[in-house]
Amino acid sequence: MRNRYRSAQDDNCIYPYFDKIGFTIRTNDYKPAAGISVFGILPNGAKTGDFCTDKNGKVTLY
């Protein structure tokens, strides 16, 4: 994911047309991690809102 959506020269460069991105979070034994709080840090240093994973471990950041 890092190599697909970020610049090879700059780890802080995400393409500007992203308005949301989704993840599936799993435990070490590959079970869905439900109820985990997830947030992101934007290039300008601002924090996104907190979003919780659903029962399947999926979360979408806006």
mmCIF file of N, CA and C in Angstrom:
data_model
loop_
_atom_site.group_PDB
_atom_site.id
_atom_site.type_symbol
_atom_site.label_atom_id
_atom_site.label_comp_id
_atom_site.label_asym_id
_atom_site.label_seq_id
_atom_site.Cartn_x
_atom_site.Cartn_y
_atom_site.Cartn_z
ATOM 1 N N MET A 1 0.815 -1.185 0.000
ATOM 2 C CA MET A 1 0.000 0.000 0.000
ATOM 3 C C MET A 1 0.864 1.256 0.000
ATOM 4 N N ARG A 2 1.916 1.264 0.809
ATOM 5 C CA ARG A 2 2.787 2.424 0.886
ATOM 6 C C ARG A 2 3.394 2.729 -0.478
ATOM 7 N N ASN A 3 3.894 1.725 -1.145
ATOM 8 C CA ASN A 3 4.518 1.940 -2.446
ATOM 9 C C ASN A 3 3.511 2.280 -3.527
ATOM 10 N N ARG A 4 2.296 1.838 -3.375
ATOM 11 C CA ARG A 4 1.290 2.077 -4.401
ATOM 12 C C ARG A 4 0.729 3.498 -4.350
ATOM 13 N N TYR A 5 0.573 4.047 -3.150
ATOM 14 C CA TYR A 5 -0.106 5.331 -3.000
ATOM 15 C C TYR A 5 0.787 6.479 -2.540
ATOM 16 N N ARG A 6 2.063 6.250 -2.413
ATOM 17 C CA ARG A 6 2.963 7.319 -1.973
ATOM 18 C C ARG A 6 4.099 7.493 -2.969
ATOM 19 N N SER A 7 4.749 8.596 -2.868
ATOM 20 C CA SER A 7 5.876 8.898 -3.731
ATOM 21 C C SER A 7 7.084 8.063 -3.316
ATOM 22 N N ALA A 8 7.896 7.653 -4.272
ATOM 23 C CA ALA A 8 9.121 6.913 -3.962
ATOM 24 C C ALA A 8 10.148 7.820 -3.292
ATOM 25 N N GLN A 9 10.018 9.132 -3.510
ATOM 26 C CA GLN A 9 10.972 10.079 -2.948
ATOM 27 C C GLN A 9 10.541 10.640 -1.593
ATOM 28 N N ASP A 10 9.245 10.638 -1.295
ATOM 29 C CA ASP A 10 8.751 11.310 -0.099
ATOM 30 C C ASP A 10 7.633 10.499 0.536
ATOM 31 N N ASP A 11 7.854 9.981 1.751
ATOM 32 C CA ASP A 11 6.853 9.174 2.444
ATOM 33 C C ASP A 11 5.624 9.977 2.843
ATOM 34 N N ASN A 12 5.713 11.300 2.855
ATOM 35 C CA ASN A 12 4.597 12.138 3.273
ATOM 36 C C ASN A 12 3.725 12.572 2.106
ATOM 37 N N CYS A 13 3.997 12.090 0.915
ATOM 38 C CA CYS A 13 3.269 12.538 -0.276
ATOM 39 C C CYS A 13 2.179 11.529 -0.637
ATOM 40 N N ILE A 14 0.944 11.888 -0.377
ATOM 41 C CA ILE A 14 -0.191 11.077 -0.818
ATOM 42 C C ILE A 14 -0.862 11.837 -1.948
ATOM 43 N N TYR A 15 -1.271 11.155 -2.966
ATOM 44 C CA TYR A 15 -1.896 11.825 -4.095
ATOM 45 C C TYR A 15 -3.084 12.652 -3.637
ATOM 46 N N PRO A 16 -3.217 13.877 -4.116
ATOM 47 C CA PRO A 16 -4.218 14.806 -3.586
ATOM 48 C C PRO A 16 -5.672 14.450 -3.894
ATOM 49 N N TYR A 17 -5.942 13.515 -4.802
ATOM 50 C CA TYR A 17 -7.333 13.217 -5.132
ATOM 51 C C TYR A 17 -7.976 12.234 -4.174
ATOM 52 N N PHE A 18 -7.244 11.751 -3.184
ATOM 53 C CA PHE A 18 -7.845 10.864 -2.189
ATOM 54 C C PHE A 18 -8.724 11.669 -1.249
ATOM 55 N N ASP A 19 -9.978 11.303 -1.127
ATOM 56 C CA ASP A 19 -10.820 11.918 -0.115
ATOM 57 C C ASP A 19 -11.222 10.887 0.934
ATOM 58 N N LYS A 20 -10.915 9.623 0.677
ATOM 59 C CA LYS A 20 -11.138 8.567 1.665
ATOM 60 C C LYS A 20 -10.218 7.400 1.348
ATOM 61 N N ILE A 21 -9.924 6.626 2.360
ATOM 62 C CA ILE A 21 -9.097 5.428 2.188
ATOM 63 C C ILE A 21 -9.582 4.389 3.195
ATOM 64 N N GLY A 22 -9.631 3.137 2.799
ATOM 65 C CA GLY A 22 -10.144 2.078 3.656
ATOM 66 C C GLY A 22 -9.077 1.076 4.042
ATOM 67 N N PHE A 23 -9.266 0.481 5.199
ATOM 68 C CA PHE A 23 -8.348 -0.531 5.722
ATOM 69 C C PHE A 23 -9.151 -1.663 6.336
ATOM 70 N N THR A 24 -8.546 -2.826 6.396
ATOM 71 C CA THR A 24 -9.065 -3.939 7.181
ATOM 72 C C THR A 24 -7.986 -4.285 8.191
ATOM 73 N N ILE A 25 -8.341 -4.234 9.465
ATOM 74 C CA ILE A 25 -7.377 -4.490 10.531
ATOM 75 C C ILE A 25 -7.677 -5.850 11.132
ATOM 76 N N ARG A 26 -6.628 -6.648 11.244
ATOM 77 C CA ARG A 26 -6.765 -8.006 11.780
ATOM 78 C C ARG A 26 -5.765 -8.217 12.906
ATOM 79 N N THR A 27 -6.061 -9.169 13.779
ATOM 80 C CA THR A 27 -5.149 -9.534 14.858
ATOM 81 C C THR A 27 -4.045 -10.427 14.299
ATOM 82 N N ASN A 28 -3.097 -10.799 15.133
ATOM 83 C CA ASN A 28 -1.989 -11.660 14.686
ATOM 84 C C ASN A 28 -2.466 -13.010 14.169
ATOM 85 N N ASP A 29 -3.603 -13.489 14.658
ATOM 86 C CA ASP A 29 -4.129 -14.772 14.177
ATOM 87 C C ASP A 29 -5.172 -14.580 13.076
ATOM 88 N N TYR A 30 -5.146 -13.402 12.411
ATOM 89 C CA TYR A 30 -5.967 -13.078 11.230
ATOM 90 C C TYR A 30 -7.462 -12.962 11.498
ATOM 91 N N LYS A 31 -7.844 -12.782 12.751
ATOM 92 C CA LYS A 31 -9.254 -12.536 13.063
ATOM 93 C C LYS A 31 -9.521 -11.036 12.950
ATOM 94 N N PRO A 32 -10.722 -10.633 12.556
ATOM 95 C CA PRO A 32 -11.038 -9.202 12.450
ATOM 96 C C PRO A 32 -10.916 -8.507 13.811
ATOM 97 N N ALA A 33 -10.321 -7.313 13.795
ATOM 98 C CA ALA A 33 -10.168 -6.522 15.021
ATOM 99 C C ALA A 33 -11.302 -5.504 15.076
ATOM 100 N N ALA A 34 -12.361 -5.818 15.797
ATOM 101 C CA ALA A 34 -13.538 -4.944 15.885
ATOM 102 C C ALA A 34 -13.355 -3.917 16.994
ATOM 103 N N GLY A 35 -13.903 -2.699 16.774
ATOM 104 C CA GLY A 35 -13.904 -1.670 17.800
ATOM 105 C C GLY A 35 -12.581 -0.963 18.023
ATOM 106 N N ILE A 36 -11.660 -1.049 17.060
ATOM 107 C CA ILE A 36 -10.364 -0.374 17.175
ATOM 108 C C ILE A 36 -10.512 1.053 16.659
ATOM 109 N N SER A 37 -10.021 2.031 17.405
ATOM 110 C CA SER A 37 -10.064 3.433 16.982
ATOM 111 C C SER A 37 -8.890 3.704 16.036
ATOM 112 N N VAL A 38 -9.182 4.315 14.884
ATOM 113 C CA VAL A 38 -8.172 4.580 13.853
ATOM 114 C C VAL A 38 -8.275 6.047 13.452
ATOM 115 N N PHE A 39 -7.118 6.682 13.225
ATOM 116 C CA PHE A 39 -7.099 8.056 12.718
ATOM 117 C C PHE A 39 -5.905 8.218 11.801
ATOM 118 N N GLY A 40 -5.880 9.307 11.058
ATOM 119 C CA GLY A 40 -4.787 9.588 10.145
ATOM 120 C C GLY A 40 -4.214 10.969 10.406
ATOM 121 N N ILE A 41 -2.972 11.169 9.958
ATOM 122 C CA ILE A 41 -2.322 12.475 10.030
ATOM 123 C C ILE A 41 -2.175 12.982 8.596
ATOM 124 N N LEU A 42 -2.737 14.143 8.318
ATOM 125 C CA LEU A 42 -2.706 14.733 6.983
ATOM 126 C C LEU A 42 -1.362 15.407 6.721
ATOM 127 N N PRO A 43 -1.024 15.658 5.451
ATOM 128 C CA PRO A 43 0.265 16.274 5.128
ATOM 129 C C PRO A 43 0.505 17.611 5.837
ATOM 130 N N ASN A 44 -0.549 18.339 6.151
ATOM 131 C CA ASN A 44 -0.372 19.625 6.838
ATOM 132 C C ASN A 44 -0.263 19.464 8.353
ATOM 133 N N GLY A 45 -0.233 18.229 8.837
ATOM 134 C CA GLY A 45 -0.088 17.948 10.259
ATOM 135 C C GLY A 45 -1.396 17.813 11.007
ATOM 136 N N ALA A 46 -2.513 18.124 10.355
ATOM 137 C CA ALA A 46 -3.822 17.992 11.003
ATOM 138 C C ALA A 46 -4.194 16.512 11.146
ATOM 139 N N LYS A 47 -4.982 16.225 12.167
ATOM 140 C CA LYS A 47 -5.442 14.855 12.428
ATOM 141 C C LYS A 47 -6.854 14.695 11.885
ATOM 142 N N THR A 48 -7.127 13.549 11.270
ATOM 143 C CA THR A 48 -8.491 13.251 10.846
ATOM 144 C C THR A 48 -9.312 12.909 12.085
ATOM 145 N N GLY A 49 -10.586 12.753 11.898
ATOM 146 C CA GLY A 49 -11.423 12.299 13.000
ATOM 147 C C GLY A 49 -11.096 10.862 13.361
ATOM 148 N N ASP A 50 -11.567 10.417 14.520
ATOM 149 C CA ASP A 50 -11.387 9.023 14.925
ATOM 150 C C ASP A 50 -12.523 8.199 14.354
ATOM 151 N N PHE A 51 -12.178 7.079 13.781
ATOM 152 C CA PHE A 51 -13.156 6.152 13.218
ATOM 153 C C PHE A 51 -12.888 4.782 13.828
ATOM 154 N N CYS A 52 -13.944 4.043 14.114
ATOM 155 C CA CYS A 52 -13.798 2.705 14.706
ATOM 156 C C CYS A 52 -14.023 1.630 13.657
ATOM 157 N N THR A 53 -13.292 0.527 13.803
ATOM 158 C CA THR A 53 -13.479 -0.602 12.912
ATOM 159 C C THR A 53 -14.826 -1.257 13.194
ATOM 160 N N ASP A 54 -15.429 -1.825 12.161
ATOM 161 C CA ASP A 54 -16.699 -2.520 12.335
ATOM 162 C C ASP A 54 -16.431 -3.956 12.791
ATOM 163 N N LYS A 55 -17.463 -4.775 12.827
ATOM 164 C CA LYS A 55 -17.313 -6.156 13.311
ATOM 165 C C LYS A 55 -16.410 -6.993 12.416
ATOM 166 N N ASN A 56 -16.184 -6.545 11.170
ATOM 167 C CA ASN A 56 -15.304 -7.256 10.240
ATOM 168 C C ASN A 56 -13.900 -6.667 10.210
ATOM 169 N N GLY A 57 -13.628 -5.700 11.076
ATOM 170 C CA GLY A 57 -12.304 -5.076 11.128
ATOM 171 C C GLY A 57 -12.085 -4.013 10.067
ATOM 172 N N LYS A 58 -13.139 -3.595 9.375
ATOM 173 C CA LYS A 58 -12.998 -2.611 8.304
ATOM 174 C C LYS A 58 -13.258 -1.202 8.815
ATOM 175 N N VAL A 59 -12.503 -0.250 8.271
ATOM 176 C CA VAL A 59 -12.658 1.159 8.628
ATOM 177 C C VAL A 59 -12.326 1.995 7.390
ATOM 178 N N THR A 60 -13.011 3.117 7.248
ATOM 179 C CA THR A 60 -12.738 4.060 6.163
ATOM 180 C C THR A 60 -12.460 5.425 6.770
ATOM 181 N N LEU A 61 -11.318 6.011 6.411
ATOM 182 C CA LEU A 61 -10.960 7.354 6.870
ATOM 183 C C LEU A 61 -11.367 8.345 5.801
ATOM 184 N N TYR A 62 -11.958 9.443 6.218
ATOM 185 C CA TYR A 62 -12.380 10.509 5.302
ATOM 186 C C TYR A 62 -11.535 11.741 5.538
#
